[in-house]
Coordinates of C-alpha atoms in Angstrom, one line a residue:
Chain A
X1 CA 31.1 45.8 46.1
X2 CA 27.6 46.2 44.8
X3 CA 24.6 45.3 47.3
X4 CA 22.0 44.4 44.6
X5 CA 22.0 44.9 41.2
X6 CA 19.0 44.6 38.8
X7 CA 19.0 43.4 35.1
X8 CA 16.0 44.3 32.9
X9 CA 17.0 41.7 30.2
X10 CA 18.7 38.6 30.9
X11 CA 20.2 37.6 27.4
X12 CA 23.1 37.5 26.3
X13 CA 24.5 40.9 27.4
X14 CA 22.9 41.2 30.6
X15 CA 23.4 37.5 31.6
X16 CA 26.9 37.6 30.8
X17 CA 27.2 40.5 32.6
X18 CA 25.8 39.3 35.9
X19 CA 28.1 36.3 35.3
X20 CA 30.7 38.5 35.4
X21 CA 30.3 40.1 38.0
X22 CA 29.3 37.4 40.3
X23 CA 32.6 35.2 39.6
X24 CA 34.7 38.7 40.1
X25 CA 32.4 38.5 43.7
X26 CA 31.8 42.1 43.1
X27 CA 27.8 41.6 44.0
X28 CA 25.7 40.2 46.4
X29 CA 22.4 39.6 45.1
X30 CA 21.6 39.6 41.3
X31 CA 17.7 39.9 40.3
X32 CA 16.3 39.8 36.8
X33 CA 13.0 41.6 35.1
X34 CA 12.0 40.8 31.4
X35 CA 9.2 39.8 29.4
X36 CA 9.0 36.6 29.7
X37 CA 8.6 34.8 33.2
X38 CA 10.1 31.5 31.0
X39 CA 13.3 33.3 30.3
X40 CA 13.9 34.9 33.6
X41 CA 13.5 31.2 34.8
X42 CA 16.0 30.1 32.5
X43 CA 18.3 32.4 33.8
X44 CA 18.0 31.2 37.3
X45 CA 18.7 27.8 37.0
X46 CA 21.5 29.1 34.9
X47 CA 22.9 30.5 38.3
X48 CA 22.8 33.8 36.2
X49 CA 20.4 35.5 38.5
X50 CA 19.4 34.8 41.9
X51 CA 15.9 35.4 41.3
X52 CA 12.8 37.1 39.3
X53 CA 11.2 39.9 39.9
X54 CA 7.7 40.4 38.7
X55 CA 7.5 43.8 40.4
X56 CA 9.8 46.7 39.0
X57 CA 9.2 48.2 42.4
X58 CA 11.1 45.5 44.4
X59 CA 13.5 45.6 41.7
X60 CA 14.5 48.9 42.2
X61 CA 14.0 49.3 45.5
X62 CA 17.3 49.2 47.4
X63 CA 19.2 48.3 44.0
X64 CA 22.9 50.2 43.8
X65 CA 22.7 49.9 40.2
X66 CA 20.1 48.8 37.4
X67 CA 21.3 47.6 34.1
X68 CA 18.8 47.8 30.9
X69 CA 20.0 45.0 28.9
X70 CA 16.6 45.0 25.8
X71 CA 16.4 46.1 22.2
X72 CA 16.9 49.9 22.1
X73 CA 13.8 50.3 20.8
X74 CA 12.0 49.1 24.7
X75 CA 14.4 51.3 26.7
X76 CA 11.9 54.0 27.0
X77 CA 9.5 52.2 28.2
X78 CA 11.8 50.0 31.0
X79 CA 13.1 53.5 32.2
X80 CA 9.4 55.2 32.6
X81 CA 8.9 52.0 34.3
X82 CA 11.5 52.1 37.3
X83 CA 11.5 56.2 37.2
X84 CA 8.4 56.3 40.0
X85 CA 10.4 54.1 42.2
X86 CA 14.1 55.5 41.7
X87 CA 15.3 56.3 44.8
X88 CA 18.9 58.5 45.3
X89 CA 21.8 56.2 45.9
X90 CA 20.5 54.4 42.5
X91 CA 21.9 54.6 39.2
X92 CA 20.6 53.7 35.8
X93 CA 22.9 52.3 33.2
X94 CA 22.3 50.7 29.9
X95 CA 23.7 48.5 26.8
X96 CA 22.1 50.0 24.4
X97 CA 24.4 49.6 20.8
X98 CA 23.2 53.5 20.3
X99 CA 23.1 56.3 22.4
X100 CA 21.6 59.6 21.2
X101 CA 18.2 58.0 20.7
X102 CA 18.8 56.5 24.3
X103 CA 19.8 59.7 25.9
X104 CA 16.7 61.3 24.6
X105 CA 14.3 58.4 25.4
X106 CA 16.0 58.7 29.2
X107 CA 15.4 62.1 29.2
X108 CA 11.7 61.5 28.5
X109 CA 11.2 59.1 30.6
X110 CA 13.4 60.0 33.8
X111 CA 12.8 63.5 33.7
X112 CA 14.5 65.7 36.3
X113 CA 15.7 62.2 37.6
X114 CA 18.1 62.2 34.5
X115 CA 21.1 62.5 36.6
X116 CA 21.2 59.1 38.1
X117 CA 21.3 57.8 34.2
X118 CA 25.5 57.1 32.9
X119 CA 24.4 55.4 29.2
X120 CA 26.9 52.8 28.3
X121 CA 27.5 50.4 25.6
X122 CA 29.7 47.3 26.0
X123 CA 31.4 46.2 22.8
X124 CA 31.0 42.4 22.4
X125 CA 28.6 40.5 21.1
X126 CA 27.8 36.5 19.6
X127 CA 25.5 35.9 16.7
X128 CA 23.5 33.6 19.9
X129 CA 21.4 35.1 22.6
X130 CA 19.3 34.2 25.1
X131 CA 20.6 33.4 29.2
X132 CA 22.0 30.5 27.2
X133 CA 24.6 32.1 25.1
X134 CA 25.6 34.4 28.6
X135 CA 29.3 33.9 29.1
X136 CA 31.2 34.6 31.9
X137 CA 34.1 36.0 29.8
X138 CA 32.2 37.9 27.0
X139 CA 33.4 41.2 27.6
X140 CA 37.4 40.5 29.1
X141 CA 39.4 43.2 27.7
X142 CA 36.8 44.0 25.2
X143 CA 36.0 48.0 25.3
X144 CA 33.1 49.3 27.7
X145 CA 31.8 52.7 26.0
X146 CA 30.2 55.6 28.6
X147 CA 28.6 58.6 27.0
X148 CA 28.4 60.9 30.2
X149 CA 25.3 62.8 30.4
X150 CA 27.0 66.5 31.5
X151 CA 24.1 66.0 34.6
X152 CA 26.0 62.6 35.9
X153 CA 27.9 63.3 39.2
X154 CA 31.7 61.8 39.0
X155 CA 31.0 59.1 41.4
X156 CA 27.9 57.7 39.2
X157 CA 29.9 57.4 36.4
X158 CA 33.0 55.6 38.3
X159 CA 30.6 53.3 39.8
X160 CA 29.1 52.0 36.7
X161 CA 32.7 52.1 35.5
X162 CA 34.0 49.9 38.0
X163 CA 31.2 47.3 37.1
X164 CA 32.5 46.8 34.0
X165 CA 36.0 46.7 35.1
X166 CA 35.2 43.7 37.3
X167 CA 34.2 42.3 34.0
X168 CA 37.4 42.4 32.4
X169 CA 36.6 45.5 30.3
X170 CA 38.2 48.7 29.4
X171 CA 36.7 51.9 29.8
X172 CA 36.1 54.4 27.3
X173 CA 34.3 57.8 26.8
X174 CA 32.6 59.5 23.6
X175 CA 30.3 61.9 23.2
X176 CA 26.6 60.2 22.5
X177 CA 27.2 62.0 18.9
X178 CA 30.4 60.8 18.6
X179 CA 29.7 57.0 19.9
X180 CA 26.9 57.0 16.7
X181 CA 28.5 58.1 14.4
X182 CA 31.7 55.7 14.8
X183 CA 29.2 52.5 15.2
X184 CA 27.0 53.5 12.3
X185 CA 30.5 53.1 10.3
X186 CA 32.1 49.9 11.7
X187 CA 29.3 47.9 12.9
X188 CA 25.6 49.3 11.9
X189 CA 26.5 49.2 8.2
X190 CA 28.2 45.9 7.8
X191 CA 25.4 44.1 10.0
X192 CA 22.7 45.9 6.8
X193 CA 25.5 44.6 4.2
X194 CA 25.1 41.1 5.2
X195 CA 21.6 40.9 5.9
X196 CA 21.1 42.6 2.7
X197 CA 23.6 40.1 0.4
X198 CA 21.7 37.1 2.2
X199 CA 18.5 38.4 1.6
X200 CA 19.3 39.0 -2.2
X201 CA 20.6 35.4 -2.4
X202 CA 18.2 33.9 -0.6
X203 CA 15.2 35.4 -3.2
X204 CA 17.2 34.3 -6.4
X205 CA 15.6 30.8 -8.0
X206 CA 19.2 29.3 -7.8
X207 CA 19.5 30.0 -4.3
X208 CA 20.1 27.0 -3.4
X209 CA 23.1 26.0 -5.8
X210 CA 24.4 29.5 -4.7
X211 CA 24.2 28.3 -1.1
X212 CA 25.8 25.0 -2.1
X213 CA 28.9 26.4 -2.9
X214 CA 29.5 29.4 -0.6
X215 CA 32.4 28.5 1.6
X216 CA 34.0 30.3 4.4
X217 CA 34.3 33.4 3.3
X218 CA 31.0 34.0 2.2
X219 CA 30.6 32.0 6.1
X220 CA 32.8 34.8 7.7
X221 CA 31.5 38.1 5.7
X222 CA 27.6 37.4 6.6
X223 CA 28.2 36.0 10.5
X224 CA 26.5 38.9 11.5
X225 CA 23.6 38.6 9.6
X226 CA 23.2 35.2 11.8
X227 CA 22.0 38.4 14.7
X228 CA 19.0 38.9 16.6
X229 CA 15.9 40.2 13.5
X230 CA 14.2 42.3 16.2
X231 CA 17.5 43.7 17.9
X232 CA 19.0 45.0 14.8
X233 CA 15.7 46.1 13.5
X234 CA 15.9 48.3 16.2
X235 CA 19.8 49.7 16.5
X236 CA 18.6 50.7 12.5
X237 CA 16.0 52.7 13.4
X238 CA 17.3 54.2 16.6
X239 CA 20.7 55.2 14.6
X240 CA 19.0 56.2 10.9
X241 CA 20.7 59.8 10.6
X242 CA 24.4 58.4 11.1
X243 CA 23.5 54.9 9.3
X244 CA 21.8 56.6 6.0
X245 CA 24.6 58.8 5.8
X246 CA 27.5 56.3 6.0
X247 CA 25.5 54.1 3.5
X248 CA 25.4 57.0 1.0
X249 CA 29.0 57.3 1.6
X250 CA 29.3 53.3 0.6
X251 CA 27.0 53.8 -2.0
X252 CA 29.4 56.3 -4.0
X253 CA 32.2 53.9 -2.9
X254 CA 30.5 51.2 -4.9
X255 CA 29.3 53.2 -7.6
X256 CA 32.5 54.5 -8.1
X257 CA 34.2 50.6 -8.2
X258 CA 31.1 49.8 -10.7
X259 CA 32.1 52.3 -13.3
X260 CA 36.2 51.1 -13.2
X261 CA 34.7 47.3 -13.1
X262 CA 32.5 48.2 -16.2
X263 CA 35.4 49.9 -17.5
X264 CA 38.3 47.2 -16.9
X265 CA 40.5 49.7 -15.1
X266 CA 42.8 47.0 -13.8
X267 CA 45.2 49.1 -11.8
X268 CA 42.5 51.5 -9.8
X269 CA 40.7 48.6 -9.1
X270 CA 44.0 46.9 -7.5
X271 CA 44.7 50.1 -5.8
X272 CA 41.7 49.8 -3.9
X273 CA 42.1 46.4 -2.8
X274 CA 45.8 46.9 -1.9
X275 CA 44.8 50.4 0.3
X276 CA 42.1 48.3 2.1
X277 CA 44.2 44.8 2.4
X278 CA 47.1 47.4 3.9
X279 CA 45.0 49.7 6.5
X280 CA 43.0 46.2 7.9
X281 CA 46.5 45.0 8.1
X282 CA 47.7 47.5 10.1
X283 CA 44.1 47.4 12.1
X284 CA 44.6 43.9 12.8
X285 CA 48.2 44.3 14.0
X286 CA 47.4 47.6 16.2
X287 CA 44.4 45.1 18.1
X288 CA 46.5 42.9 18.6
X289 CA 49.0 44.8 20.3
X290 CA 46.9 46.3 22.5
X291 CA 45.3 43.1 23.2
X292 CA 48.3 41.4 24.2
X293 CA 49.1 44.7 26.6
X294 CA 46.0 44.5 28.1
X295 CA 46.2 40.6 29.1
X296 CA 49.3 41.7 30.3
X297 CA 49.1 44.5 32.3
X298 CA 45.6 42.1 33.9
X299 CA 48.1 39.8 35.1
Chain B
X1 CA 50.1 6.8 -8.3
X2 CA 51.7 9.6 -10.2
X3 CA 55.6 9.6 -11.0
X4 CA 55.8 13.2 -11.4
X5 CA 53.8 16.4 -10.6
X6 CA 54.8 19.5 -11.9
X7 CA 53.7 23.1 -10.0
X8 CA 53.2 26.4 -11.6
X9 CA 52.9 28.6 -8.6
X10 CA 54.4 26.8 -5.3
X11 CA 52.3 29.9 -3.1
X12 CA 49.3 28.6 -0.8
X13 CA 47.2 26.9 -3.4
X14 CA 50.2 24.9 -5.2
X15 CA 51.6 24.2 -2.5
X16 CA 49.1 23.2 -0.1
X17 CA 48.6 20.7 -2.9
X18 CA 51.6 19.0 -3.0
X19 CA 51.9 18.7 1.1
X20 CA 48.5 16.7 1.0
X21 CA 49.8 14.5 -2.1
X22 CA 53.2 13.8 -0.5
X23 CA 51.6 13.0 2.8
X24 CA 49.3 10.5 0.9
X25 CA 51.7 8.7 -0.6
X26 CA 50.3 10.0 -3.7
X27 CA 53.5 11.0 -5.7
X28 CA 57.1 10.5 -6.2
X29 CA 58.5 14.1 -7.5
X30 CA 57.1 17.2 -7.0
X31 CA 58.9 20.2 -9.5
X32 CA 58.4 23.9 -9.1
X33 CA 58.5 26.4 -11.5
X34 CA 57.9 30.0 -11.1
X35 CA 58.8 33.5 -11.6
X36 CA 60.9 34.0 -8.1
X37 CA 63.6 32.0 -7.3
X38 CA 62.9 32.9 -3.6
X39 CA 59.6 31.7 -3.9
X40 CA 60.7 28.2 -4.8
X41 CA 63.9 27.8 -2.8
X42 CA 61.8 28.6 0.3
X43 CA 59.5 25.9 -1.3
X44 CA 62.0 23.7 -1.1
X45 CA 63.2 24.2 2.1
X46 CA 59.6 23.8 3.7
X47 CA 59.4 20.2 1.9
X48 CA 56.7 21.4 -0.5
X49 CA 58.5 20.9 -3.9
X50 CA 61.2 18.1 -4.7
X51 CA 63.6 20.3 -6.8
X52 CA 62.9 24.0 -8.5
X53 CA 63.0 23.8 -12.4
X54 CA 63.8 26.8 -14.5
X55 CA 63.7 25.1 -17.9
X56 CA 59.7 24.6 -18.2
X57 CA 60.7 21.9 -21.0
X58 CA 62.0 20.0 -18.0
X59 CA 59.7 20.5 -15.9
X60 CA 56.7 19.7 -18.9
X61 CA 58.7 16.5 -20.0
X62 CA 57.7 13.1 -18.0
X63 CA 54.9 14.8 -15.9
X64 CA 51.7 13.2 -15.2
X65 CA 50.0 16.0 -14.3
X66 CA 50.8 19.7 -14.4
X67 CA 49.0 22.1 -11.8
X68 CA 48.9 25.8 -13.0
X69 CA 48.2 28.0 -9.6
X70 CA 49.2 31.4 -10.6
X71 CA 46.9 34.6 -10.2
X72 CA 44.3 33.6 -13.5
X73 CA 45.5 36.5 -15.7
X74 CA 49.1 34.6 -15.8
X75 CA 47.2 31.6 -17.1
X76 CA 47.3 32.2 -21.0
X77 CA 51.2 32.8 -20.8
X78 CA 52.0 30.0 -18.5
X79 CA 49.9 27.7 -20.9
X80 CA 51.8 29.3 -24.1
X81 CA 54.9 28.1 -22.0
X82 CA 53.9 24.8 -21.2
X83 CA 52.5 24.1 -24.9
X84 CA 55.0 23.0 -26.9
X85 CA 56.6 20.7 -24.6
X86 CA 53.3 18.8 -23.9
X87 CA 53.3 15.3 -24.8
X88 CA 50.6 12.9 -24.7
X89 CA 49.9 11.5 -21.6
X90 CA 50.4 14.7 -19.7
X91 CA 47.4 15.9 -17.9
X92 CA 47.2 19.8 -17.3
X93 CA 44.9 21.2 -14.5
X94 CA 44.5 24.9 -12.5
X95 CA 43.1 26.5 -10.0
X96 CA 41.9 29.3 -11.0
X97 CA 39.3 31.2 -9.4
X98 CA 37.0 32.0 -12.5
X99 CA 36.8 29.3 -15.6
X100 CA 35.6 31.1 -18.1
X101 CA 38.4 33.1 -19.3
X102 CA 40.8 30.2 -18.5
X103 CA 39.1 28.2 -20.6
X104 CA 39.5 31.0 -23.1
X105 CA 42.9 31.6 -22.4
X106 CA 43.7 27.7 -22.8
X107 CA 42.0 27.2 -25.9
X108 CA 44.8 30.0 -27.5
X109 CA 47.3 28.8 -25.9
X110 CA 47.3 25.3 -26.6
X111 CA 45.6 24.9 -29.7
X112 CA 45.0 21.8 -30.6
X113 CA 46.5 20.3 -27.8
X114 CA 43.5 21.6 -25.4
X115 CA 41.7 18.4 -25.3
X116 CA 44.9 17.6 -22.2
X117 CA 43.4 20.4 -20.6
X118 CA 40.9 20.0 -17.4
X119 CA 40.0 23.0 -15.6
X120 CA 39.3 23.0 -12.0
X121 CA 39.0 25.0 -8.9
X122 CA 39.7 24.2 -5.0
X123 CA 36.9 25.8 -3.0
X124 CA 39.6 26.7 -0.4
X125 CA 42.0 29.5 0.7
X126 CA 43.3 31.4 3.7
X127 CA 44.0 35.1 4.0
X128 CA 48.1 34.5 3.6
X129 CA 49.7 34.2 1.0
X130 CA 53.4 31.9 -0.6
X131 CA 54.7 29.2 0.7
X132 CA 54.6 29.7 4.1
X133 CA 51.4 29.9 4.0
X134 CA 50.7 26.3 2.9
X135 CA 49.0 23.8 4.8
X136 CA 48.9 19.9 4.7
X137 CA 44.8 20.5 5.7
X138 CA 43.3 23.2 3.5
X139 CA 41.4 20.5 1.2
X140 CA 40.4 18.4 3.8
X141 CA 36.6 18.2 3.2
X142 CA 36.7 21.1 0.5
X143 CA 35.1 20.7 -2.6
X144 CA 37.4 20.9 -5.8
X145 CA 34.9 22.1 -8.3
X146 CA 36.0 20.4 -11.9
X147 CA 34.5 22.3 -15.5
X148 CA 35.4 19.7 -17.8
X149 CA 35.7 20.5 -21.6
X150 CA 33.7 18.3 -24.3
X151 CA 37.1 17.8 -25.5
X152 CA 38.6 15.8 -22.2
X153 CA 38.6 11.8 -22.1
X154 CA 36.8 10.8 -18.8
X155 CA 40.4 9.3 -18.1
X156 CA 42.1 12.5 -18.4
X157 CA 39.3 13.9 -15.7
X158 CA 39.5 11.0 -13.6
X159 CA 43.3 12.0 -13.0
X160 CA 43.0 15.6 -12.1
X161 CA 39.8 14.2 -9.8
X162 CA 41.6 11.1 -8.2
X163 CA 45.0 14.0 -7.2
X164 CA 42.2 16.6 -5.4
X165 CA 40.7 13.3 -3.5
X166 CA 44.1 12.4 -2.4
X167 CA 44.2 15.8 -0.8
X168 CA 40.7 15.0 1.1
X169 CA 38.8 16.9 -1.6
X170 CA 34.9 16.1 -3.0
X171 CA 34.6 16.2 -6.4
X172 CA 32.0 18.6 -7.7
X173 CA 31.5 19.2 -11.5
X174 CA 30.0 22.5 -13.2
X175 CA 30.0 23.9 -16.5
X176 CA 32.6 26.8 -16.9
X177 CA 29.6 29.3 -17.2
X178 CA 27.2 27.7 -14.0
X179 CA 30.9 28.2 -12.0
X180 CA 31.6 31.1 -12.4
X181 CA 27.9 32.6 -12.2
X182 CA 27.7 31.2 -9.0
X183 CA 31.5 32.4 -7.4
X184 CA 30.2 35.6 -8.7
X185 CA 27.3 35.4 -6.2
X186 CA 29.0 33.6 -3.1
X187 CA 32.4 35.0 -3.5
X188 CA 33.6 37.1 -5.8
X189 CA 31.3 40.0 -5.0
X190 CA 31.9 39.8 -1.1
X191 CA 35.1 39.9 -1.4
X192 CA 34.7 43.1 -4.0
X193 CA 32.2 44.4 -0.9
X194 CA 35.2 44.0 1.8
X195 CA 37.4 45.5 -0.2
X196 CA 35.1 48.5 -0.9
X197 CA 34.0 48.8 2.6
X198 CA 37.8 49.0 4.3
X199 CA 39.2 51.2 1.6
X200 CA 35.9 53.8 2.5
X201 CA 37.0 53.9 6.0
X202 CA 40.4 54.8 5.8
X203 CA 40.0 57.5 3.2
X204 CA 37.4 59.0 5.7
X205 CA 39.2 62.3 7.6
X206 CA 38.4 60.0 10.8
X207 CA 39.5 56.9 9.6
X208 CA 42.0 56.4 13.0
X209 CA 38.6 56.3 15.7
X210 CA 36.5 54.5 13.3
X211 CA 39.1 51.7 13.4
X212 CA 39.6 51.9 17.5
X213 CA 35.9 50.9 18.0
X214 CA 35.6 48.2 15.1
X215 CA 35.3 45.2 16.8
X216 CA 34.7 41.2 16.1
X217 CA 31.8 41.7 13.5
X218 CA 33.8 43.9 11.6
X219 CA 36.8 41.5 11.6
X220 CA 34.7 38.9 10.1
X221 CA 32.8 41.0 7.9
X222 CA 35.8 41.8 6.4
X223 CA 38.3 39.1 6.7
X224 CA 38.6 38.4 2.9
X225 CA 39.5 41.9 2.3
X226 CA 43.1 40.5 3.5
X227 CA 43.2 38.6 0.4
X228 CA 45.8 39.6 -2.2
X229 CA 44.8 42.2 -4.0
X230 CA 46.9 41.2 -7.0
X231 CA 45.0 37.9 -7.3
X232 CA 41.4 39.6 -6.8
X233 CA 41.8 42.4 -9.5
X234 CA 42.8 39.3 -11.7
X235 CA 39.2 37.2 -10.7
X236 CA 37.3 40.8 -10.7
X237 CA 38.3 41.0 -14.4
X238 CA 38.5 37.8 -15.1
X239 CA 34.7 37.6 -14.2
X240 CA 33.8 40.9 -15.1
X241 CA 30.7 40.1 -16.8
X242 CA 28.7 38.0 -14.2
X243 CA 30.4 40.1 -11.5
X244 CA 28.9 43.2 -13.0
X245 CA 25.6 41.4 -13.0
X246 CA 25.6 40.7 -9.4
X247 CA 26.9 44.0 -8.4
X248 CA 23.9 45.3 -9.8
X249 CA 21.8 42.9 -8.5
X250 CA 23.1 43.5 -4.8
X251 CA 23.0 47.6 -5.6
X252 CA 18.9 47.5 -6.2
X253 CA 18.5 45.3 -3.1
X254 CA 20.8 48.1 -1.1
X255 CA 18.5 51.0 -3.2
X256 CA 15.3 49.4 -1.5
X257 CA 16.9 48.8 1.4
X258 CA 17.9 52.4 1.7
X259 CA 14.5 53.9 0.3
X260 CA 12.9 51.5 3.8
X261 CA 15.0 52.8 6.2
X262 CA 14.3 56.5 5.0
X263 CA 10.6 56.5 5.8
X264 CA 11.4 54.3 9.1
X265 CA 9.6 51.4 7.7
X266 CA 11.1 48.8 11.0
X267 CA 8.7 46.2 9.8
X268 CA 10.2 45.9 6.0
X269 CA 13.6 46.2 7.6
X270 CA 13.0 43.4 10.0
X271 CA 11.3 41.0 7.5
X272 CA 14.7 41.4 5.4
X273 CA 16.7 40.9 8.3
X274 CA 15.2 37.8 9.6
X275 CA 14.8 36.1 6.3
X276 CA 18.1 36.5 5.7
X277 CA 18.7 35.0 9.2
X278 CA 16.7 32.6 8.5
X279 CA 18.3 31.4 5.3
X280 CA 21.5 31.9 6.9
X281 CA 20.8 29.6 9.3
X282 CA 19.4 27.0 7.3
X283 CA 23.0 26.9 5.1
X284 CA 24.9 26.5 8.2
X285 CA 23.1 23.5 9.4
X286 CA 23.1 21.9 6.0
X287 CA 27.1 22.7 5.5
X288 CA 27.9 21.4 9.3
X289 CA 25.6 18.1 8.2
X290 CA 27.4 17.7 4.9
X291 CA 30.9 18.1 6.3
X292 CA 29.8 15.4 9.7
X293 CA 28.8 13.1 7.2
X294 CA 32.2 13.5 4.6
X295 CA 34.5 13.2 7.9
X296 CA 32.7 10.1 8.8
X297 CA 32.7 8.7 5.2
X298 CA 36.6 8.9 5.5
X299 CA 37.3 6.8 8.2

C-alpha cells in the first residue's frame, strides 16, 4: 500500500497509471506536477489525481514513490528538480521508452542520490494522449520493463515492481543496453517508417488522390505515425546509436529487395514474404498464448 | 438480376463476393471453378458457390457475368481458358490487385473478344486467406475501383458496377495506369515494407527477444505482412514499374531522414513527424466522414 505517490506528467501513461493503481486501492493519495496548471486540472476532475502540486518540494516530500511520466528528452531536468528534496524512504521511477540516455541523465542529475532511482518502461501505448486518453486498463497483462541500476537496493526495485503489478502488468528485466537495443528494432524504427511514408505522401502533388484511396492497410501500417510529434522526436534522439544502426540494417534489407524487384526475381522475392508471413505467424500465435495464460493464471 | 455468376477463385475475394450477392437476392447460380477440388467442395459446403464446375465450357456457357479472383499472374491463362467459350452477352470482370498487366494479359488472351472485358478491383481484403475466410461484409462501404477499356459498352460496365453495389460497394473509376500508380503508393509498397521489415528481424542472430518485446505498434505496423505471399510477389511483379518508382521515392525520403538523425537535427525530425501526423489525421477524419455519410445514404 503506497502512502502518496507523485506523477510528474499526467498524460496518458502517468494518468493511466494512477488510475490503475487507485481502482487496485493500492494508494492513498495521488498528486500531479507538469507543465501546464490547465492539464494537471484536467486530470483532477478526471478523478486521475487528487490534486496539483505547484511545488516539487511538497511533491516529494513524504512521497513513497515518484513516477516521471514526460518526453525523455525533460527527464533530466524533472530529476534535478526533486533531487534537493529527495528524502530516503523515496524512490524515483520512470516511463521513459529509452533507458541508457535516462540512466545517464539520472546519474547527472541525482548524483550520489542515484540509488533511490529503478528506471522502468511500461510497454503500452494509444496513438491519443493527454489525462483524457488515461485508461484504467492500459497496461493489464501488458509487459512492465525494469533496467536495475547495479546501485538499486532489492527492496526499491520490488516496490516499484509491485506498482506495476497492481496495474495488471508483468515484470520484466534487461539490461539498459539490452532494453535499447531490442526497442530501437521493434518499435523505434517502425514509428520513423510510418512517419517517414506519410510524410513522403503527404509532399507528392497527388497526395490527395493517394489519400483517397488508401484503405486499411495503409490505415493499420502508419497508426503509429498518428503519435505524439514532440514525444517521438525525443525517443529518436535519446536512442540514435541503436536506431541508426537498425535502420542501416533495414536499409540493406531494402536495397537488397530493390535489386531482385528491378531484376524480376519472382521466387526470392516470395521467399521473403513467405519467411516473414511465417515468423509473424508464429509471433502472433506465441502472444497469444501467453496472453491467454496470463488472464488465466490473473483469475 | 443475374441468372448465373460464374467464379474463378472461390478464396476470400470470390467468395466474399458471392455471399453478399446471394444475400441480396442478387443471383440465382453461383458456379466455381478452380484448380483445387478441396478448395471448392469446402466452397460449397459453406454456401458460397451453388455447384463446382470442372468443364470451364460449362461454367463460361449461360453466364452473365464471370469474376476472375485468382493471384493476377494466373489471369492471362484463366482468360485463355475462358476465351473460346465466351459468347455474347457474357460480361467478364476481376479483381486483380494491379490493372495494368491484366489489361495486358486480357487483350492476348481474348483477342478480339476483349471489348466483354471490364477490369476492376475491390478495395478490400483481410489477412486470411480461401474460403473460410469469406465474409458476407467485406464490401460493405468499400470502394470497388473499375478501369474500364475504350472498348467496353457503358452497359457491359454498368453490369460489373450494379454486382459490386449489390455487395455494398461505391463505384470508383480510374484509368488502368492512374490505378495502379496510386496502389503502388498506398498499398503495394507498405505491404513490400512489412514484408521487408519482419523478414530482417528474424534473420537477426536475436531474432527470439526482439519478438518478446514487440508489442501493439508493431502488430499493426505490420499486419499486412500476413498477407499471402504468393498473391504479393504476383502484384510486386505485376506492378514492378511504378512500384520501383515508389520504392525509390520512399528510399531518398529514408536517405534524408537518416542524414537528420545523424547530426541530431530533433527540429527537422520533428517537423517530419508532425506533418505526417498532421496529414494523417486529416485522412482519418475525412475517411470516418465519408463512410458516416455512405452508411447513412443506405438506409
Amino acid at each position: 500500500m503506497f502512502k502518496k505517490i507523485s506523477i510528474f506528467g499526467v498524460g496518458l501513461i502517468g494518468g493511466s497509471f494512477a488510475l490503475a493503481l487507485k481502482r487496485a486501492g493500492a494508494v492513498n493519495e495521488v498528486v500531479g506536477v507538469g507543465r501546464r496548471m490547465e492539464t494537471l486540472e484536467r486530470a483532477r476532475q478526471l478523478g486521475i489525481i487528487d490534486h496539483a502540486c505547484s511545488s516539487v518540494e511538497d511533491a516529494v516530500s513524504g512521497a513513497d514513490l515518484i513516477l516521471v511520466a514526460a518526453p525523455v528528452a525533460q527527464t533530466e531536468t524533472i530529476l534535478a528538480s526533486i533531487a534537493p528534496h529527495l528524502r530516503p524512504g523515496t524512490v524515483v521511477t520512470d516511463a521513459g521508452s529509452t533507458k541508457s540516455d535516462v540512466v545517464e541523465a539520472a546519474r547527472m542529475a541525482l548524483g550520489p542520490k542515484i540509488a533511490q532511482f529503478v528506471p522502468g518502461h511500461p510497454i503500452a501505448g494509444r496513438e491519443q494522449n493527454g489525462p483524457d486518453a488515461a485508461i484504467v486498463d492500459l497496461y493489464a497483462g501488458k509487459k512492465a520493463v525494469l533496467t536495475p541500476l547495479p546501485e538499486n537496493s532489492a527492496e526499491d526495485v520490488e516496490k516499484v515492481a509491485s506498482a506495476w503489478k497492481h496495474c495488471g502488468a508483468i515484470i520484466h528485466r534487461l539490461s539498459a543496453e539490452e532494453h535499447d537495443k531490442v526497442f530501437a528494432a521493434v518499435s523505434h524504427l517502425p514509428h520513423l517508417l510510418a512517419y517517414a511514408l506519410v510524410d513522403d505522401i503527404a509532399h507528392k502533388p497527388h497526395a490527395g488522390l493517394l489519400f483517397q484511396y488508401a484503405a486499411s492497410g495503409f490505415r493499420d501500417f502508419t497508426r503509429i505515425a498518428g503519435s505524439s510529434p514532440e514525444m517521438w522526436r525525443d525517443i529518436t534522439l535519446a536512442n540514435q546509436p541503436a536506431l541508426l544502426s537498425e535502420l542501416d540494417s533495414y536499409l540493406e534489407q531494402l536495397a537488397s529487395l530493390r535489386a531482385l524487384l528491378a531484376e524480376r526475381n519472382g521466387s526470392a522475392i516470395e521467399a521473403i514474404y513467405a519467411n516473414a508471413q511465417r515468423a509473424r505467424h508464429q509471433w502472433i500465435t506465441t502472444i497469444e498464448a501467453a496472453e491467454k495464460q496470463n488472464t488465466q493464471g490473473g483469475d
